[in-house]
Short mmCIF file of N, CA and C and ligand atoms in Angstrom, two decimals:
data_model
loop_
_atom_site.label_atom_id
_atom_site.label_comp_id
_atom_site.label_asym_id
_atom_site.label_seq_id
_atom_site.Cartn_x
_atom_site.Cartn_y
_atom_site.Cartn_z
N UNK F 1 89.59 -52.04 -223.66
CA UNK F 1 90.17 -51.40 -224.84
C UNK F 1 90.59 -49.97 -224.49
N UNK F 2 91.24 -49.48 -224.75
CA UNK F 2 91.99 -48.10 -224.62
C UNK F 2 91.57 -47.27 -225.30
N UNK F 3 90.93 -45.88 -224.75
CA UNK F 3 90.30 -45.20 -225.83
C UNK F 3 91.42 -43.88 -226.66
N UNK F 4 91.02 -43.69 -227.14
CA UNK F 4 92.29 -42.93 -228.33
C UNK F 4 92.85 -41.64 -228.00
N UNK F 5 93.84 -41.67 -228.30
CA UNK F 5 94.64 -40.16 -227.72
C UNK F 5 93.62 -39.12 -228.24
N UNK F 6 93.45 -38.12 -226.93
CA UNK F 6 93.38 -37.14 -227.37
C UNK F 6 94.27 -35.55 -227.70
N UNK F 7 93.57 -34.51 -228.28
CA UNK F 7 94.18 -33.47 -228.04
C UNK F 7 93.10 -32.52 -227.71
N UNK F 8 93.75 -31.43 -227.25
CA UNK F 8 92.83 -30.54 -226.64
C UNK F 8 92.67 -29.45 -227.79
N UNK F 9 91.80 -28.73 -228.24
CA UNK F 9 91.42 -27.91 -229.12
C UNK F 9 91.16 -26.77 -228.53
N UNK F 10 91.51 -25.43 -228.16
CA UNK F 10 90.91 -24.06 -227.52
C UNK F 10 91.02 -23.44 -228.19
N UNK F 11 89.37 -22.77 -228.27
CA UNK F 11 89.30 -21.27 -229.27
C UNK F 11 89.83 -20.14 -228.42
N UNK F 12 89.89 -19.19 -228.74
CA UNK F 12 89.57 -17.62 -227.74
C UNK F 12 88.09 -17.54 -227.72
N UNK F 13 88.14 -17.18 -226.59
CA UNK F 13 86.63 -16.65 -226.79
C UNK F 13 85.67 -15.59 -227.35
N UNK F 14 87.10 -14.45 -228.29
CA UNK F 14 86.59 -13.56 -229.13
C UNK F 14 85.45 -13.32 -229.74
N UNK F 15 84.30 -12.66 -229.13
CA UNK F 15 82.93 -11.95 -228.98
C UNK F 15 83.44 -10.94 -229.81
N UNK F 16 84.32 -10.62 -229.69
CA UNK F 16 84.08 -9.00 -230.37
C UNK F 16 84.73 -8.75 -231.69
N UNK F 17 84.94 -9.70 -232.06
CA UNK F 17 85.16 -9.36 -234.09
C UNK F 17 85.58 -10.36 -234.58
N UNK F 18 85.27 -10.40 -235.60
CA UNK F 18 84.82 -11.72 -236.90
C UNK F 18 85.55 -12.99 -236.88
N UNK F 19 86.97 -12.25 -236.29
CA UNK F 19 88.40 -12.86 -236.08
C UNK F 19 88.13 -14.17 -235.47
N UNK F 20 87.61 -13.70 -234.27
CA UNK F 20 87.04 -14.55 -233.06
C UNK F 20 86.20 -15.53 -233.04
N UNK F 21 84.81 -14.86 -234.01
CA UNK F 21 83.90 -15.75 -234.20
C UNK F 21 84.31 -17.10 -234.88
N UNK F 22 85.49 -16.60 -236.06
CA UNK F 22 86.18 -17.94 -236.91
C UNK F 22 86.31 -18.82 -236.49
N UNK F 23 87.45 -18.23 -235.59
CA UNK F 23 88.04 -19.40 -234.28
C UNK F 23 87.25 -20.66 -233.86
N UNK F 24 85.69 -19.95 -233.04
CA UNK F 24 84.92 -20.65 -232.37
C UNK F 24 84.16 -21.38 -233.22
N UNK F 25 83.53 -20.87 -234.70
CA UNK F 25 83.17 -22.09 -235.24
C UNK F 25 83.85 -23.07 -235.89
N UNK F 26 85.19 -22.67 -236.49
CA UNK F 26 86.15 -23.38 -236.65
C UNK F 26 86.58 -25.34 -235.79
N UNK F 27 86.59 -23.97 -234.73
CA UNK F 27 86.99 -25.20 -233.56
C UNK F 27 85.66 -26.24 -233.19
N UNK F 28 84.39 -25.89 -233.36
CA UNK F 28 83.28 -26.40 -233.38
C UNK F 28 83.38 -27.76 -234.46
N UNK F 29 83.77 -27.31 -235.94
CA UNK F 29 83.56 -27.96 -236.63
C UNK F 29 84.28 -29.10 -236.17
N UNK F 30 86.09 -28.90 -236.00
CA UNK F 30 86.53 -29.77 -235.36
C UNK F 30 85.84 -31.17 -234.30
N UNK F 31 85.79 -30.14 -233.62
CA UNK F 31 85.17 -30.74 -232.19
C UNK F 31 84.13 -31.94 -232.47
N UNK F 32 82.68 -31.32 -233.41
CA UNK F 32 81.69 -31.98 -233.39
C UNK F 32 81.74 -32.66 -234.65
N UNK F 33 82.80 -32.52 -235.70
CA UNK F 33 82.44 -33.37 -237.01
C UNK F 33 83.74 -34.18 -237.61
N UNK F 34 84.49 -33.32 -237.98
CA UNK F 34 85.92 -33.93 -238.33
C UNK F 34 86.77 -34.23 -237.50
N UNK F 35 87.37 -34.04 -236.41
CA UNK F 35 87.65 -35.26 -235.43
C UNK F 35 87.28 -35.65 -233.95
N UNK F 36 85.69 -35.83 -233.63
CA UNK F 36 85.15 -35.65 -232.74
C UNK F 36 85.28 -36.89 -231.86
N UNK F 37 86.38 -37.90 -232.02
CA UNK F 37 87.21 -39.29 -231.62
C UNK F 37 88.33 -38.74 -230.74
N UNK F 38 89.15 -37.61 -231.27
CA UNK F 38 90.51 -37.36 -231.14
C UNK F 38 90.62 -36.31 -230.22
N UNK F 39 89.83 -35.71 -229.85
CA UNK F 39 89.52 -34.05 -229.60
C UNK F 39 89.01 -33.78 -228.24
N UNK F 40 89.02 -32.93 -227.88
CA UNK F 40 88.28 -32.08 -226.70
C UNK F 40 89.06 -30.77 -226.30
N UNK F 41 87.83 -30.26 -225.52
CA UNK F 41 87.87 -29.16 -225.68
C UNK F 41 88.25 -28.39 -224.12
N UNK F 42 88.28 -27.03 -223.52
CA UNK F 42 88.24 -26.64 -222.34
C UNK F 42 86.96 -25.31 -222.46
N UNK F 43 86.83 -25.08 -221.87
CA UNK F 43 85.97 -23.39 -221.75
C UNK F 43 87.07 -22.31 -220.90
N UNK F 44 87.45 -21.63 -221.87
CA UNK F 44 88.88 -20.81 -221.53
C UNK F 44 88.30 -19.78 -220.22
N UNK F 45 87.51 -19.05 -220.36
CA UNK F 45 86.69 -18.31 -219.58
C UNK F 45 86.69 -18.82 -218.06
N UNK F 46 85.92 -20.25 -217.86
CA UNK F 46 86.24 -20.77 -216.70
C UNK F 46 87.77 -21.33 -216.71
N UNK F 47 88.58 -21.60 -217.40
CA UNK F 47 90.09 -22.27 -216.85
C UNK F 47 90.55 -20.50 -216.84
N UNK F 48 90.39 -19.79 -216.82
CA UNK F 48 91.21 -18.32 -216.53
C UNK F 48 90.21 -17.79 -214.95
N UNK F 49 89.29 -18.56 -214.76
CA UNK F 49 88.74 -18.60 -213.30
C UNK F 49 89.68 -19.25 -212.33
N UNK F 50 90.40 -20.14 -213.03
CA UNK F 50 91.28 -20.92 -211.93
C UNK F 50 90.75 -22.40 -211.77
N UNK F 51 90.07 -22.55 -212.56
CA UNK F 51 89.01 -24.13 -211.84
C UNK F 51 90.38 -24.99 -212.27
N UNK F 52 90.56 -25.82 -210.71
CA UNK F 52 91.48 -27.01 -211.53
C UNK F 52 91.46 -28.15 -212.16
N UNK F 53 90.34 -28.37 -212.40
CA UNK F 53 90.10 -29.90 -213.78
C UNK F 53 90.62 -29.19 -214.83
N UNK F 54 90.12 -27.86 -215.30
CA UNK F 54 90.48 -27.39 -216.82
C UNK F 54 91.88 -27.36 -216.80
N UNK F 55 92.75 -26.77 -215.77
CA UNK F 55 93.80 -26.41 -215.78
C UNK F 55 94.77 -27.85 -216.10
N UNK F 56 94.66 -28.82 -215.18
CA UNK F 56 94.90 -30.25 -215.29
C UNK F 56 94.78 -30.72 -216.65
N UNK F 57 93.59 -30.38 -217.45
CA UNK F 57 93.23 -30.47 -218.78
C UNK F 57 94.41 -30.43 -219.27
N UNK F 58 94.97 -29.02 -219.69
CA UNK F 58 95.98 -28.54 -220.47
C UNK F 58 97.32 -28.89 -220.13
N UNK F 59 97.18 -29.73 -218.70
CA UNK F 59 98.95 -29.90 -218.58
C UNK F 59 98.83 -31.40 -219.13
N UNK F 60 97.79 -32.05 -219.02
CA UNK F 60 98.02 -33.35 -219.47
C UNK F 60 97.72 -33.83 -221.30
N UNK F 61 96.95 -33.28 -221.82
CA UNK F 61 96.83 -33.09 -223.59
C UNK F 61 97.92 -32.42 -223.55
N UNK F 62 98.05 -32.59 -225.16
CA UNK F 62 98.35 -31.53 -226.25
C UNK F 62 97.56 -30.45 -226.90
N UNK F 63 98.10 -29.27 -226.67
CA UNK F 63 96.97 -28.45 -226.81
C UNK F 63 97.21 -27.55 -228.52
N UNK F 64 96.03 -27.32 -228.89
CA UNK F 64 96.29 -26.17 -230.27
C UNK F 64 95.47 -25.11 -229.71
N UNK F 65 95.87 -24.33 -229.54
CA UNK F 65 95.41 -22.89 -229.50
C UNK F 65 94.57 -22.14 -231.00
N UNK F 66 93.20 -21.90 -230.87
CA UNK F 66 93.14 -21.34 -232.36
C UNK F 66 92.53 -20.14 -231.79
N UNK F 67 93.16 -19.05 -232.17
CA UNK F 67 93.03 -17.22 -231.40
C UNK F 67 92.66 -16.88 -233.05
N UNK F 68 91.90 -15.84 -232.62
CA UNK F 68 91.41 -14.59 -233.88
C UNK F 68 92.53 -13.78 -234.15
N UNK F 69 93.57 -13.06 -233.17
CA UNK F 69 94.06 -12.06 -233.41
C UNK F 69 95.27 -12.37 -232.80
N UNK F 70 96.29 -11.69 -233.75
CA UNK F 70 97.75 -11.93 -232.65
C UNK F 70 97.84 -11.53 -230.85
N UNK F 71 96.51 -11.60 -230.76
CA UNK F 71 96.93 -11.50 -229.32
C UNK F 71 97.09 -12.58 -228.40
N UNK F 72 96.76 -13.56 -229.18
CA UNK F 72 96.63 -14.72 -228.94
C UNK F 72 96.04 -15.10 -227.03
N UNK F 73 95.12 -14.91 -226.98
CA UNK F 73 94.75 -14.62 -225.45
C UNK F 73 94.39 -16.40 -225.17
N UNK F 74 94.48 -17.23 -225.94
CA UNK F 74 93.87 -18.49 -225.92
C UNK F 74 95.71 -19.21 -225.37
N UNK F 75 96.22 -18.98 -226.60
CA UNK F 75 97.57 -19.52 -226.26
C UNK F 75 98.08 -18.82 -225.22
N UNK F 76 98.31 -17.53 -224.74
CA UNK F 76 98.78 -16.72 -223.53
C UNK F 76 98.30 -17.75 -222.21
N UNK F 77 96.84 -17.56 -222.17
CA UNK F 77 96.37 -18.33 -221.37
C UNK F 77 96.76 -19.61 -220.64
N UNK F 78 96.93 -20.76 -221.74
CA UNK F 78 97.46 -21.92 -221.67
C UNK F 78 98.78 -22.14 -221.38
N UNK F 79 99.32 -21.25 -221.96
CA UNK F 79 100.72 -21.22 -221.49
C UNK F 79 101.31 -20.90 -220.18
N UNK F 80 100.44 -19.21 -219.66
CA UNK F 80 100.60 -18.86 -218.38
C UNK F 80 100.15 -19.81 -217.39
N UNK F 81 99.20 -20.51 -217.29
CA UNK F 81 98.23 -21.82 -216.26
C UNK F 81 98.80 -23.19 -216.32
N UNK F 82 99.21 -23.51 -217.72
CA UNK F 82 99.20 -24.80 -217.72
C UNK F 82 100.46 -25.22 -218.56
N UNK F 83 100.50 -25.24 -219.19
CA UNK F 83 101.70 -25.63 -220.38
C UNK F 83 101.93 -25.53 -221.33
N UNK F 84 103.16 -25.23 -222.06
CA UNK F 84 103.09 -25.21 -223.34
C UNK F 84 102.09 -25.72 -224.46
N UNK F 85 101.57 -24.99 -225.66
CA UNK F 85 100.87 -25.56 -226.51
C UNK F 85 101.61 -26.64 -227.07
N UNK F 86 101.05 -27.46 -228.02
CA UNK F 86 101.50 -28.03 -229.00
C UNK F 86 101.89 -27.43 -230.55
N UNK F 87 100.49 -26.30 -230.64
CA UNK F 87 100.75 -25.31 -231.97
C UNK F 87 99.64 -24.41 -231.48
N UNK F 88 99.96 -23.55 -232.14
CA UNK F 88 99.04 -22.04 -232.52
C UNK F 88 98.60 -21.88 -233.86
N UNK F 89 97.45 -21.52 -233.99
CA UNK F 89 96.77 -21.15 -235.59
C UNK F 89 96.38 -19.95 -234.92
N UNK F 90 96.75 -18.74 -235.57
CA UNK F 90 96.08 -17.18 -235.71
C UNK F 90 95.02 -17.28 -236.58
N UNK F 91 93.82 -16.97 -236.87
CA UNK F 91 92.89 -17.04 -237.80
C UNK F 91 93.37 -15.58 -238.45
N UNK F 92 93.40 -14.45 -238.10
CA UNK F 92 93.66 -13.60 -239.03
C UNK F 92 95.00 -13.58 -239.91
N UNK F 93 95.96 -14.17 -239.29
CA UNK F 93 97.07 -14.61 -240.42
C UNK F 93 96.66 -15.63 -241.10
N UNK F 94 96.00 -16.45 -241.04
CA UNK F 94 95.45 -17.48 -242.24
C UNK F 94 94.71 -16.60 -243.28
N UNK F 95 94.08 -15.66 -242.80
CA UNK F 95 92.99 -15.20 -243.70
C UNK F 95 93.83 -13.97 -244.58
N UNK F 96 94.72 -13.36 -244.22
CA UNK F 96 95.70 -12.85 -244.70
C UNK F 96 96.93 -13.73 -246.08
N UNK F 97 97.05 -14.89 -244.85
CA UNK F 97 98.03 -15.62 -246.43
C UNK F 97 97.06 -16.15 -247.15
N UNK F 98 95.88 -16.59 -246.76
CA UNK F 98 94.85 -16.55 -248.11
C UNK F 98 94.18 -15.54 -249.46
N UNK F 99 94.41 -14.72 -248.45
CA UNK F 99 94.23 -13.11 -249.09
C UNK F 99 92.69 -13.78 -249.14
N UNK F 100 91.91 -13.66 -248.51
CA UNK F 100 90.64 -13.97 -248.29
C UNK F 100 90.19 -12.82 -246.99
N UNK F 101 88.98 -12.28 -247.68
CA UNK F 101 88.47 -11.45 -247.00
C UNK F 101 87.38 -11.74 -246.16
N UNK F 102 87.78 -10.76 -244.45
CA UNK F 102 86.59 -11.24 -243.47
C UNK F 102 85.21 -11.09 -243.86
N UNK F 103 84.59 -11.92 -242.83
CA UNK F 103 83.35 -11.89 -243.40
C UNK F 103 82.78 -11.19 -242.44
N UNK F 104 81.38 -9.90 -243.12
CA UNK F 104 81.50 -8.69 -242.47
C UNK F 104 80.47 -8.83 -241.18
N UNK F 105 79.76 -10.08 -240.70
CA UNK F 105 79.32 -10.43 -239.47
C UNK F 105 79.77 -11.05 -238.87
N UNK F 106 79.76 -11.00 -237.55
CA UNK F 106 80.76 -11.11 -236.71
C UNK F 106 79.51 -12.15 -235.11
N UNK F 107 78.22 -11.25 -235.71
CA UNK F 107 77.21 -12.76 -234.91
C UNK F 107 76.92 -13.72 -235.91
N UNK F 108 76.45 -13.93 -237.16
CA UNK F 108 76.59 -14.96 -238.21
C UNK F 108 76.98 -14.67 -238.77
N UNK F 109 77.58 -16.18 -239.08
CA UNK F 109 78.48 -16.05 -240.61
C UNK F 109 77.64 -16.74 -241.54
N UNK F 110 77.36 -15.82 -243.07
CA UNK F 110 76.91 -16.02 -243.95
C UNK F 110 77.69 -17.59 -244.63
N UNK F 111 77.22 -17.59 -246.06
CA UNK F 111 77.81 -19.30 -246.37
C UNK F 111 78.95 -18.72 -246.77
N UNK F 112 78.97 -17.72 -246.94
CA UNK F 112 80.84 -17.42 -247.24
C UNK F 112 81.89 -17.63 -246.07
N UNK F 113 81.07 -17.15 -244.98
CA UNK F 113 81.73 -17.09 -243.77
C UNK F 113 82.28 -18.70 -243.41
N UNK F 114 80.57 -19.81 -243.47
CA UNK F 114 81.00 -20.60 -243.26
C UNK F 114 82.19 -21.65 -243.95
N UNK F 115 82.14 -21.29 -245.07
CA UNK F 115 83.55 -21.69 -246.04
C UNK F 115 84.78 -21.66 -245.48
N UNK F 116 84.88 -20.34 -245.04
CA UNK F 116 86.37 -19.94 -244.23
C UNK F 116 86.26 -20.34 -243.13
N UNK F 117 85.75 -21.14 -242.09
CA UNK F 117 85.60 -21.30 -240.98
C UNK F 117 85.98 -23.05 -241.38
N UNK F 118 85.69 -23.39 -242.47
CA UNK F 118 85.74 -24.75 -242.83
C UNK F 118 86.96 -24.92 -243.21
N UNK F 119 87.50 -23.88 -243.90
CA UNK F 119 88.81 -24.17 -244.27
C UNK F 119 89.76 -23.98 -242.96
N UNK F 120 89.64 -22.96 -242.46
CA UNK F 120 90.11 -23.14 -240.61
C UNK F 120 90.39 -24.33 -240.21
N UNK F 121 89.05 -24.99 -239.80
CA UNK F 121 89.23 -26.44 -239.33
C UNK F 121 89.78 -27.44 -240.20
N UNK F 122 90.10 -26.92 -241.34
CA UNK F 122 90.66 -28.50 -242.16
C UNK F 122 92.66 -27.89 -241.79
N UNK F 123 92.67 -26.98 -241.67
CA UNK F 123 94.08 -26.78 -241.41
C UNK F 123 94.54 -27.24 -239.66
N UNK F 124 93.30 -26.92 -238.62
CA UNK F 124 93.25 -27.38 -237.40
C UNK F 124 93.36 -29.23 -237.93
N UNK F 125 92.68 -29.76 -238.34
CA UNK F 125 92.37 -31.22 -238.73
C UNK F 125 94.07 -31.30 -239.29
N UNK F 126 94.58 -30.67 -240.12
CA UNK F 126 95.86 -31.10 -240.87
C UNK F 126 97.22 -31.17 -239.23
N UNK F 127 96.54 -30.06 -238.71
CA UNK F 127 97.74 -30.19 -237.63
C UNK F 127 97.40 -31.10 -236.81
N UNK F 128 96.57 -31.60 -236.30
CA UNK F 128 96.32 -33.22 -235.63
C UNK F 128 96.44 -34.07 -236.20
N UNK F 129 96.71 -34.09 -237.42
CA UNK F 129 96.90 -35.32 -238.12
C UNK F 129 98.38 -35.64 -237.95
N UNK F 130 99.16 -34.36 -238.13
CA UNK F 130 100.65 -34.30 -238.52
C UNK F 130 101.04 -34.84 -236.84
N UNK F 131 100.91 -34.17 -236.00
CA UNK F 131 100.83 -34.45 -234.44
C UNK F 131 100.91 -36.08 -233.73
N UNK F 132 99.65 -36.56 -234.27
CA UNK F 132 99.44 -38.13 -234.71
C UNK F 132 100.66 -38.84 -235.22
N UNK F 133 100.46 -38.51 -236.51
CA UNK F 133 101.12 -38.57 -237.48
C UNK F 133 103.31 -39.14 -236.86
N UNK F 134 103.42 -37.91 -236.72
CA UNK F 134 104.65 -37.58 -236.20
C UNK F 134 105.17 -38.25 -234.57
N UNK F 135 103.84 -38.69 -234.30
CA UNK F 135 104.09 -39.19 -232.53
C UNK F 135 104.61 -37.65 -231.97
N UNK F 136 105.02 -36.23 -232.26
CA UNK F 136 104.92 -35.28 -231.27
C UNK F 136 103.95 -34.89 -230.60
N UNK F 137 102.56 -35.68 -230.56
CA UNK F 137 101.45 -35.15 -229.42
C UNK F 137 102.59 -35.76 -227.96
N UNK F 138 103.20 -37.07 -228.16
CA UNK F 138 103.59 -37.79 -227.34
C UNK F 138 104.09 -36.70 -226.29
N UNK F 139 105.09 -35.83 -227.30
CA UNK F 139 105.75 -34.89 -226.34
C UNK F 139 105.51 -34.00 -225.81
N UNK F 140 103.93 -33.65 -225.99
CA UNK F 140 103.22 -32.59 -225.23
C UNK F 140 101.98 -33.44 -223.95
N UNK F 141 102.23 -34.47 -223.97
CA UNK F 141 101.46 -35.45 -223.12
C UNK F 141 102.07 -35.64 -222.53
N UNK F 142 101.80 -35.83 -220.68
CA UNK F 142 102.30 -36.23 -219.77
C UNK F 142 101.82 -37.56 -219.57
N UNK F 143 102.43 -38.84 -220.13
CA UNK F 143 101.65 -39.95 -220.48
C UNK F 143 103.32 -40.42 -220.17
S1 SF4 Y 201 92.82 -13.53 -229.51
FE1 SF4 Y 201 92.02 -11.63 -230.44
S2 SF4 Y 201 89.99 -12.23 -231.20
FE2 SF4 Y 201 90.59 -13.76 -229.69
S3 SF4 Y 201 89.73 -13.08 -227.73
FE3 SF4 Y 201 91.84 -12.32 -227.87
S4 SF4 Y 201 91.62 -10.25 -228.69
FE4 SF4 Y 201 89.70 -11.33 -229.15
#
């Protein structure tokens, strides 16, 4: 039996403000609950080491980039090593067209925090669906 397309999911690894932290539990939720069939992940840290399985990773998925800050160091990354994304989610422009305010820890997030981190991943979840959906993962797969 053939096991099911995946896509690749990368946070930034943003340690250093709230932005960041979103990202990573965001992409967690993804990962481990709402589509933990469809999904996987890289460790950006080691694929910006150069290791080539990760790198291989990203040329062969479809990748979503989910960065804290327009600096997008997740998508930069992927792009410079490996290949085009499939999409980008900024967490601080989401939290902006929400007009929803950060949450002011940045090592835990309170249950407010976790709310917005949930709503993150249901918009990550909406763009794999559409991806699916649309057969354009096809065109970010070297398949
Ligand atoms: S995208 Fe922004 S939040 Fe994420 S690691 Fe880079 S600078 Fe930090």
């Amino acid at each position: 039996m053939n096991s099911p397309p995946k896509i690749g999911v990368v946070s930034c690894s943003g340690e250093g403000c709230v932005e960041g932290t979103l990202s990573r539990v965001a992409t967690r939720l993804v990962l481990e609950r709402l589509r933990p069939d469809n999904t996987v992940t890289i460790c950006l840290p080691l694929f910006l080491t150069g290791e080539k399985g990760e790198r291989m990773f990203a040329k062969y998925f479809p990748t979503i980039a989910v960065d804290g800050c327009e600096k997008k160091c997740a998508e930069k990354a992927i792009e410079k090593y490996s290949g085009k994304t499939a999409h980008s989610i900024v967490v601080i422009n989401l939290l902006n067209e929400w007009y929803v305010e950060k949450p002011g820890s940045r090592r835990n997030l309170d249950e407010k925090g976790m709310k917005v981190a949930s709503r993150i991943a249901d918009e990550v979840v909406a763009v794999i669906d559409d991806l699916f959906k649309s057969g354009k993962w096809r065109r970010h797969a070297n398949i």
